[in-house]
Short mmCIF file of C-alpha atoms in Angstrom, two decimals:
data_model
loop_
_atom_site.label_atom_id
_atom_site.label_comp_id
_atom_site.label_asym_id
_atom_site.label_seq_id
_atom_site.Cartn_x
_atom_site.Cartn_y
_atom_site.Cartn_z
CA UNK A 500 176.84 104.75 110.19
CA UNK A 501 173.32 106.16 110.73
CA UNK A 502 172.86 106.64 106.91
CA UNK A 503 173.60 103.22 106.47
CA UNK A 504 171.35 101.82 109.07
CA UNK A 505 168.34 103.93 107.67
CA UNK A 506 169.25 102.51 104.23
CA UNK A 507 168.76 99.15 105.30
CA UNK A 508 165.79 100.28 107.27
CA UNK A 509 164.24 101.87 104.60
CA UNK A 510 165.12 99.44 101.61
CA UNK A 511 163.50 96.63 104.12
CA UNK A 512 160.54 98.27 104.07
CA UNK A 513 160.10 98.65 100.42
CA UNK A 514 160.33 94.90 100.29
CA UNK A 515 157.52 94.44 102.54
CA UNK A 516 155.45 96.96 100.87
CA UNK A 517 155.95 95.42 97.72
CA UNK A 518 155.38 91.84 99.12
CA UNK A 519 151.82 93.24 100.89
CA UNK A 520 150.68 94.96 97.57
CA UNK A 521 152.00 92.31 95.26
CA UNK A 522 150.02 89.66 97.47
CA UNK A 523 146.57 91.70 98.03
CA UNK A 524 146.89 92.51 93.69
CA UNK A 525 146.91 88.85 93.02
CA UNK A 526 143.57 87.07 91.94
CA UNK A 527 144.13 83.43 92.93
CA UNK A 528 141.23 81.72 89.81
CA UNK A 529 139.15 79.11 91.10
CA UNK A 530 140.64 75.48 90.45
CA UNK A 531 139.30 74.33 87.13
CA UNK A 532 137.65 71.10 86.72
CA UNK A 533 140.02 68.54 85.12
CA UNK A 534 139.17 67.15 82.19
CA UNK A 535 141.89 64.66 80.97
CA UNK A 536 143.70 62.84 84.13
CA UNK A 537 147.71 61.78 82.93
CA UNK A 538 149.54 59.36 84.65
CA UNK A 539 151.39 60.80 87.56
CA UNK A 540 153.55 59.61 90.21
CA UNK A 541 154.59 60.82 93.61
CA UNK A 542 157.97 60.37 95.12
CA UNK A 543 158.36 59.94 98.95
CA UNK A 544 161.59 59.33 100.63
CA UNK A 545 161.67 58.10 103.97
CA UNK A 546 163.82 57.98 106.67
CA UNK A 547 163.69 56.94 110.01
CA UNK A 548 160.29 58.16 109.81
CA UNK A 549 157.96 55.82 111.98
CA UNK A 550 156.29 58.92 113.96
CA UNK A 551 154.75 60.36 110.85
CA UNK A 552 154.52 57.91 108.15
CA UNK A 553 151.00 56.78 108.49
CA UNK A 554 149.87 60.50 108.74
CA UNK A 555 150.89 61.25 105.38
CA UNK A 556 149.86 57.62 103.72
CA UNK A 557 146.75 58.09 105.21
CA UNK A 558 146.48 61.70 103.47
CA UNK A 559 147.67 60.16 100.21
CA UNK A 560 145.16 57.48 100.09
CA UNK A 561 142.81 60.38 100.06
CA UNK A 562 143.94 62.56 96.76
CA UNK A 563 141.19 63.20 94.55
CA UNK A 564 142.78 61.26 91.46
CA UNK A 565 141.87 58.09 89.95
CA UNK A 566 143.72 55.28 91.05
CA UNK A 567 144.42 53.43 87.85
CA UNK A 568 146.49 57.16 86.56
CA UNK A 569 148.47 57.85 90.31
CA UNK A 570 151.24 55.97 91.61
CA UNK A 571 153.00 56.45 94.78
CA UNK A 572 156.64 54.89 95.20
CA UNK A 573 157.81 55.74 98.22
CA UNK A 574 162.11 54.88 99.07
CA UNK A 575 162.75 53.57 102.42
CA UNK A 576 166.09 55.26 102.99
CA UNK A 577 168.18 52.83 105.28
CA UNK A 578 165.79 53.29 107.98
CA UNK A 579 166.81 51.74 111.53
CA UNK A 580 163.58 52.43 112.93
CA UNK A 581 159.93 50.20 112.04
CA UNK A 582 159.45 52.73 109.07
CA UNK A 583 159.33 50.26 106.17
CA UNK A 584 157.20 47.12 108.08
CA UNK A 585 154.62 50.45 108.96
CA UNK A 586 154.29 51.50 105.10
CA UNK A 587 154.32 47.02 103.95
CA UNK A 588 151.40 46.74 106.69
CA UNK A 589 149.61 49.69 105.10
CA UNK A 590 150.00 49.19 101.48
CA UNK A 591 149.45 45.73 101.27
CA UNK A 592 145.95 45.89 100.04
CA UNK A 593 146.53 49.44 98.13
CA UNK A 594 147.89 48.63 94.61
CA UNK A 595 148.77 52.14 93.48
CA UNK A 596 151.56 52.35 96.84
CA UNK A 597 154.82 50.36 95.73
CA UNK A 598 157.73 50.17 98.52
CA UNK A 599 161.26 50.12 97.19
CA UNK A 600 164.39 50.09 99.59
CA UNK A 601 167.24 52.68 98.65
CA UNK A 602 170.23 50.54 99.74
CA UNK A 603 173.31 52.12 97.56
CA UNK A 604 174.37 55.81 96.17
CA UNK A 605 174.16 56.21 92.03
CA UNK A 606 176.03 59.03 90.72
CA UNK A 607 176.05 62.28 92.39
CA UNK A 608 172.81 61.93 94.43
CA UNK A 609 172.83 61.94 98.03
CA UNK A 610 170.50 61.81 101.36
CA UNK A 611 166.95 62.64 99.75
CA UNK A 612 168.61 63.57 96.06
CA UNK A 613 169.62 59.88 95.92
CA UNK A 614 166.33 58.51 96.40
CA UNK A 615 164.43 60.54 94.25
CA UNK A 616 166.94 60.05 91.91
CA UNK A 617 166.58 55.78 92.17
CA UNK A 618 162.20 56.35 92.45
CA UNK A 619 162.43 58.35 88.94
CA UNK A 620 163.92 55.56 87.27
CA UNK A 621 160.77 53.34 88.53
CA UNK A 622 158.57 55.86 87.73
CA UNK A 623 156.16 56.27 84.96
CA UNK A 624 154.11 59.20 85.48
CA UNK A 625 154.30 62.39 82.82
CA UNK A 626 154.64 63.87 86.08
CA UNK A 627 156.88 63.69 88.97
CA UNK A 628 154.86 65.43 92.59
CA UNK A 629 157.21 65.44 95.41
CA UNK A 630 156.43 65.66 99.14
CA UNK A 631 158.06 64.67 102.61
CA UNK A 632 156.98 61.95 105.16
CA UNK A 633 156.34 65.18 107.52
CA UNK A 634 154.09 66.54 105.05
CA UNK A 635 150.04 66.37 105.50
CA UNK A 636 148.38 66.84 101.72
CA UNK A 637 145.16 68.19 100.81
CA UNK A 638 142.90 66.15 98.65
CA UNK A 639 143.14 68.20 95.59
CA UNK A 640 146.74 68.35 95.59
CA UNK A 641 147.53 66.91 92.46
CA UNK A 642 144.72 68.54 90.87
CA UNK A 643 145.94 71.74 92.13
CA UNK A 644 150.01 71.42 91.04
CA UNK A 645 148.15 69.94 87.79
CA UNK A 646 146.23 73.29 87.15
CA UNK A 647 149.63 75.08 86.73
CA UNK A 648 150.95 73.25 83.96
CA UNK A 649 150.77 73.80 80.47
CA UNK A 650 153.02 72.85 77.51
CA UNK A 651 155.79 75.73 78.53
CA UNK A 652 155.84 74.98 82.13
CA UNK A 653 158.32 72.54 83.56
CA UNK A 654 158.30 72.62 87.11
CA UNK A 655 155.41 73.91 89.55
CA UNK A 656 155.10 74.46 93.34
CA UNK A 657 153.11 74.89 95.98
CA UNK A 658 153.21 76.14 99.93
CA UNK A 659 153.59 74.48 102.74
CA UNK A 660 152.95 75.65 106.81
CA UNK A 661 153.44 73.83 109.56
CA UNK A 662 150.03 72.32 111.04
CA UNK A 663 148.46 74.60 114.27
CA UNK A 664 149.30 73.41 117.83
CA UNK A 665 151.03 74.67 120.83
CA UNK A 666 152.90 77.72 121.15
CA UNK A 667 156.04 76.70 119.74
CA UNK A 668 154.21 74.26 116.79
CA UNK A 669 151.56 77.83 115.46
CA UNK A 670 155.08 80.15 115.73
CA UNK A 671 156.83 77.36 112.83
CA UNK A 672 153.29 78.12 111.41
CA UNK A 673 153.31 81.67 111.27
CA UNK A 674 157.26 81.37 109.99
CA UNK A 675 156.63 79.01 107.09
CA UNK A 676 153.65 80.87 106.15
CA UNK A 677 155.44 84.18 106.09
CA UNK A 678 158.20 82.68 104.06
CA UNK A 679 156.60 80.85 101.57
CA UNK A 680 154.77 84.62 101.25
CA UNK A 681 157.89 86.08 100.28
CA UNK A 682 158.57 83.69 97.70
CA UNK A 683 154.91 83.67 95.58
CA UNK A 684 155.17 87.46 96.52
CA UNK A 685 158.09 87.61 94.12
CA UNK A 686 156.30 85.14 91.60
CA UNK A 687 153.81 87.01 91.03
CA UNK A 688 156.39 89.75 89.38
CA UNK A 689 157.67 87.04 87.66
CA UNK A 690 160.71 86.69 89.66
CA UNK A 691 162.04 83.39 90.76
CA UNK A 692 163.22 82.16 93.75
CA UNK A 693 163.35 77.78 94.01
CA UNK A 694 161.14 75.03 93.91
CA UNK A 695 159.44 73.83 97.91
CA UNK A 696 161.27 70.44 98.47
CA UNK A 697 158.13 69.21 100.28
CA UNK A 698 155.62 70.80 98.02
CA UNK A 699 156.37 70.11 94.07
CA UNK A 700 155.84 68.56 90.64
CA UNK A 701 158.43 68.43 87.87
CA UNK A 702 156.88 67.41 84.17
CA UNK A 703 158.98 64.16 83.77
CA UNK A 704 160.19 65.48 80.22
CA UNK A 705 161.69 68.44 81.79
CA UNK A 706 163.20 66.37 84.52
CA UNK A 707 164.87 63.63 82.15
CA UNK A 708 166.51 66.64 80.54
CA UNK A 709 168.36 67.59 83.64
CA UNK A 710 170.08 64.10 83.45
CA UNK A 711 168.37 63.06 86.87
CA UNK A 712 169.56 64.01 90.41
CA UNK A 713 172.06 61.41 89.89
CA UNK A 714 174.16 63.67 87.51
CA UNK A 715 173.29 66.90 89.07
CA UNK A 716 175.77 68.53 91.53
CA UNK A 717 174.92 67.73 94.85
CA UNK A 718 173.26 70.42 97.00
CA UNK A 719 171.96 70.19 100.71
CA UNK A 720 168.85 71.77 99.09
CA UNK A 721 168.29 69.62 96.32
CA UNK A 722 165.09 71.30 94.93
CA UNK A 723 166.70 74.47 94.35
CA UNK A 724 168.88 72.59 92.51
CA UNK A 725 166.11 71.24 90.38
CA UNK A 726 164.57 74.53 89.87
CA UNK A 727 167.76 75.79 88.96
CA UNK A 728 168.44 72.66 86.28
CA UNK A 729 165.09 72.88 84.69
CA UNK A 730 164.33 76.57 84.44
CA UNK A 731 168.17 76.99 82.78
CA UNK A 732 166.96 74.79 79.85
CA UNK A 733 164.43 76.87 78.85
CA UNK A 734 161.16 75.86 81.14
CA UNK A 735 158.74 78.06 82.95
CA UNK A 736 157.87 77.57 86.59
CA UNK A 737 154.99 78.30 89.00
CA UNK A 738 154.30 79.32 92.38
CA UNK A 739 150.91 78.46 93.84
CA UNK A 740 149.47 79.93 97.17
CA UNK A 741 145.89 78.32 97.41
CA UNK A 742 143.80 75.77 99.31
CA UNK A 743 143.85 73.20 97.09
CA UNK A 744 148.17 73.34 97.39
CA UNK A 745 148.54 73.85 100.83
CA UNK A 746 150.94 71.19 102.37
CA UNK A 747 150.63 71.08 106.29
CA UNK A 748 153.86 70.04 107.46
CA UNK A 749 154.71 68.71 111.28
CA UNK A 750 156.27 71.03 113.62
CA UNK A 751 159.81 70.31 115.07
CA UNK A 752 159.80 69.78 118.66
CA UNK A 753 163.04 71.08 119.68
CA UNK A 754 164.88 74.15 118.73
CA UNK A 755 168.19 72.06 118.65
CA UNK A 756 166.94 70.35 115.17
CA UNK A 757 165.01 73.51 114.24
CA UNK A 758 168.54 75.45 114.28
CA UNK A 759 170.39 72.59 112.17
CA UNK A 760 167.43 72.98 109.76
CA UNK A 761 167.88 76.43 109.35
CA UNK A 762 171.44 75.79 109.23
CA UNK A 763 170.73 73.52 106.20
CA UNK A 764 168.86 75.95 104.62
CA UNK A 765 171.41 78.83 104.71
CA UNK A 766 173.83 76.54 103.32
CA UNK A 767 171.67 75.70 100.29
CA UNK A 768 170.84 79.52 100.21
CA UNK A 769 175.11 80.27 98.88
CA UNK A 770 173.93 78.86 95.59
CA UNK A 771 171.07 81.92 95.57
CA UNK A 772 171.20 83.81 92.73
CA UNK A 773 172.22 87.40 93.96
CA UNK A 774 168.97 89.15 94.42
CA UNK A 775 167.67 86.20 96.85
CA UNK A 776 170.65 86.57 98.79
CA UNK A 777 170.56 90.43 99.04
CA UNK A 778 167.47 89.30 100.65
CA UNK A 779 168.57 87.16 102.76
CA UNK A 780 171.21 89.54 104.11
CA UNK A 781 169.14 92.42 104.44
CA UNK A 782 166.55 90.60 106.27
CA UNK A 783 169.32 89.63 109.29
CA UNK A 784 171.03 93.15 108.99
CA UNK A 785 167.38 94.37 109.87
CA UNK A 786 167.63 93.15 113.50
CA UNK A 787 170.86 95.28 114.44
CA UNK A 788 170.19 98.01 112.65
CA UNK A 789 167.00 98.09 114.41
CA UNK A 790 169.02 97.91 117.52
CA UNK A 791 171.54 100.87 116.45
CA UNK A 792 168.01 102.90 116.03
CA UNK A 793 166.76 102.41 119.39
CA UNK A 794 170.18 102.97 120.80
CA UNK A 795 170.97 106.23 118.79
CA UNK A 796 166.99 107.54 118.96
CA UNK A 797 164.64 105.13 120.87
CA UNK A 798 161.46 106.62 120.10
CA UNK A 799 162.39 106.90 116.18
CA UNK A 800 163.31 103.32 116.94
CA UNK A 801 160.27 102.11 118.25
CA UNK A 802 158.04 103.74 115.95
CA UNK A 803 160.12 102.01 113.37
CA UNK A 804 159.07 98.86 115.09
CA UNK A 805 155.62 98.98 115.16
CA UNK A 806 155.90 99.90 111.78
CA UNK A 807 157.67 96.62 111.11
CA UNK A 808 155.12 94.59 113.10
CA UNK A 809 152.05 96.23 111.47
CA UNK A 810 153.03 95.26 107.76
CA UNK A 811 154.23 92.32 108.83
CA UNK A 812 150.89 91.14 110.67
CA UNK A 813 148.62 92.27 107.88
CA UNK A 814 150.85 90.63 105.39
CA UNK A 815 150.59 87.18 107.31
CA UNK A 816 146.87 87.86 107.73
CA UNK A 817 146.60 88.08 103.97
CA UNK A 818 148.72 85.00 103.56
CA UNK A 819 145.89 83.12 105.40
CA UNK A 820 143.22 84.54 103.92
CA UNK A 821 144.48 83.49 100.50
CA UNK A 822 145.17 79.97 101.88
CA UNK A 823 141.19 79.87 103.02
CA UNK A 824 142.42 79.56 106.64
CA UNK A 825 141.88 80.86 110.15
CA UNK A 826 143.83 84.07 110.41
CA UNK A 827 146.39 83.28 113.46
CA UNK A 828 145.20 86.28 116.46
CA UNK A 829 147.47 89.01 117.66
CA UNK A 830 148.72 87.68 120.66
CA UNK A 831 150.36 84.95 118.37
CA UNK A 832 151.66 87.62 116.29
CA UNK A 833 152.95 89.10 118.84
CA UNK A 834 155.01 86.81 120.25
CA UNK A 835 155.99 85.64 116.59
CA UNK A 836 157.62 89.47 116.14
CA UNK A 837 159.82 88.23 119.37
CA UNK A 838 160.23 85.09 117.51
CA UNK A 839 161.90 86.47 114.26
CA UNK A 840 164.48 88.57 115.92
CA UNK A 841 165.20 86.20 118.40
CA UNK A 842 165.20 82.92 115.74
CA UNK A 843 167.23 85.18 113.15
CA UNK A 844 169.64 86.11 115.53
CA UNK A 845 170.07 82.20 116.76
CA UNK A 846 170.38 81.24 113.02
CA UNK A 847 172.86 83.35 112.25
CA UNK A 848 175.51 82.67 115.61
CA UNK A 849 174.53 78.77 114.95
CA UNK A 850 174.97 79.19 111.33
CA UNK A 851 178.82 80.56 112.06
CA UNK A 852 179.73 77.66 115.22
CA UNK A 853 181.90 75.01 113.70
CA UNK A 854 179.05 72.79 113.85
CA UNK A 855 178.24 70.01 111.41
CA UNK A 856 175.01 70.04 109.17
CA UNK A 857 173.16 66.85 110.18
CA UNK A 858 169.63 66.35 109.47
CA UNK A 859 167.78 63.11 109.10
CA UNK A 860 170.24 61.36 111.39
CA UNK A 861 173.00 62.18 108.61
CA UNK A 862 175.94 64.41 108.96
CA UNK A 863 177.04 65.84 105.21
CA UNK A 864 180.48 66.32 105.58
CA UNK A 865 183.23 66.13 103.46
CA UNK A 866 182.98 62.26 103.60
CA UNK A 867 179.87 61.66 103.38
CA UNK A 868 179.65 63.69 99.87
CA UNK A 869 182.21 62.00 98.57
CA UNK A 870 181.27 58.31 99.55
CA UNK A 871 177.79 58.39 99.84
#
């Protein structure tokens, strides 16, 4: 049992080695200045989403992109809240917003899937960006996803962290930070992982190709499904970590609907190809072998520890440095290395309760995927 445990141990480690080099090797170039400016147009669902809506309009209204070549059509997603008379009052006088309401299932699309799925058939960009309501943008955005692209690249993303507040909202930070580390980590040797749901752009071409999310199978994570679709066909992706890209999403208040999106997640996470899930499991199997160390040799097991905690702190530190952004301070990262073992270790009894996925005010069950 101990040779197992310092397997995992030690195997862990490699990965974050790997991750730390692979990040600190990687020149990010300076965005280019764009000289031609194709038509491009950003899909928003929305749902229920009064509390945040005007944050990201407001955010949009800002990108750096001529108006006459951008187009925003946003879905209002059978809201029951004041989400679609807040986005009418604001776009009334903006002509490159268009409000459509998502009011019936087409194919095989469901939740945000389905309206993406209705919004591309409006569309007429050469390029599809795709964010969330929660989602803050920087002004360059589309400039910066743009950069990415060239005629052998089919889908591009970028990273997203959760924007700085309390003690709970800058832990979510430092999470989706580390995270989204792992993955352009891993792109930078040229192996995939998925496309950020919140934080994307598809070349329409490459989308059309796919058949639409109304004729591809229906995943909780719908842009790993994406990613999957177009790379399969022969594309070439792209995983950004700079300024210009850097999506600041809003935190969730409670752990309750943190857990069910974690819960979400893991469930999209089955359709992994088998190195990202070898991952995934090694990163949970971390935590109690970690306790079997301590248990068996405490002092081994702490030094093991602080091991952990150092790579892990100058690997976030990195991540902000690259993102041109206030490195968090150690008493957050601190309490973020109590975070991780205690969040994985939440996820993973939560992820096993015979609880229903519901996000968004949905539950996907059985029904729901069926009916729509």
């Amino acid at each position: 049992m101990i040779y197992i445990t310092y397997i995992i141990v030690l195997v862990f480690f490699g990965i974050q080695a790997f991750s730390l080099v692979s990040i600190l090797q990687h020149d990010t170039p300076k965005l280019r200045k764009q000289k031609n400016f194709p038509k491009v147009s950003i899909l928003l669902a929305a749902r229920n989403e009064e509390k945040l809506i005007r944050r990201n309009l407001e955010a949009m209204e800002q990108l750096n992109y001529p108006v006459d070549q951008i187009e925003i059509l946003i879905g209002n997603d059978a809201s029951t809240d004041c989400t679609a008379e807040l986005v009418q009052d604001f776009i009334k006088d903006k002509s490159q917003f268009h409000l459509f309401e998502i009011d019936k299932t087409v194919g095989k699309g469901r939740g945000k899937a389905n309206v993406l799925g209705q919004l591309a058939h409006k569309a007429s960009g050469e390029y599809y960006f795709i964010t969330d309501v929660d989602v803050k943008l920087p002004s360059d955005w589309v400039l910066g996803l743009l950069a990415e692209f060239d005629e052998k690249v089919g889908i591009v993303s970028g990273t997203t962290k959760c924007e700085r507040g309390g003690m709970f909202a800058t832990l979510q930070s430092i999470d989706w930070l580390h995270f989204m580390g792992y993955i352009k980590a891993f792109a930078n040797a040229s192996v995939g992982c998925t496309s950020v749901g919140n934080n994307m752009a598809v070349r329409a071409k490459a989308y059309w190709q796919t058949g639409g999310y109304e004729n591809i199978d229906f995943s909780i994570t719908e842009d790993y499904k994406l990613f999957k679709e177009v790379t399969s066909r022969g594309w070439e992706w792209r995983t950004t970590l700079r300024e210009e890209t850097l999506g600041l999403a809003w935190y969730i208040p409670e752990v309750k609907e943190m857990l069910h999106q974690r819960k979400r997640w893991l469930i999209g996470a089955q359709e992994l190809p088998p190195n990202w899930k070898f991952m995934l499991i090694l990163y949970g199997l971390f935590v109690p072998a970690l306790a079997y160390v301590l248990l068996v040799d405490f002092k081994l097991g702490l030094y093991i520890w602080f091991a952990k905690f150092l790579l892990q702190s100058f690997f976030i530190i990195f991540l902000c440095i690259e993102v041109k952004r206030r490195p968090f301070n150690y008493l957050y990262l601190m309490v973020y290395e109590w975070y991780v073992l205690l969040n994985t270790m939440a996820t993973a009894i939560f992820y096993f309760l015979p609880i229903k996925s519901v996000w968004k005010g949905r539950t996907y069950n059985a029904k729901y995927l069926k009916e729509g």
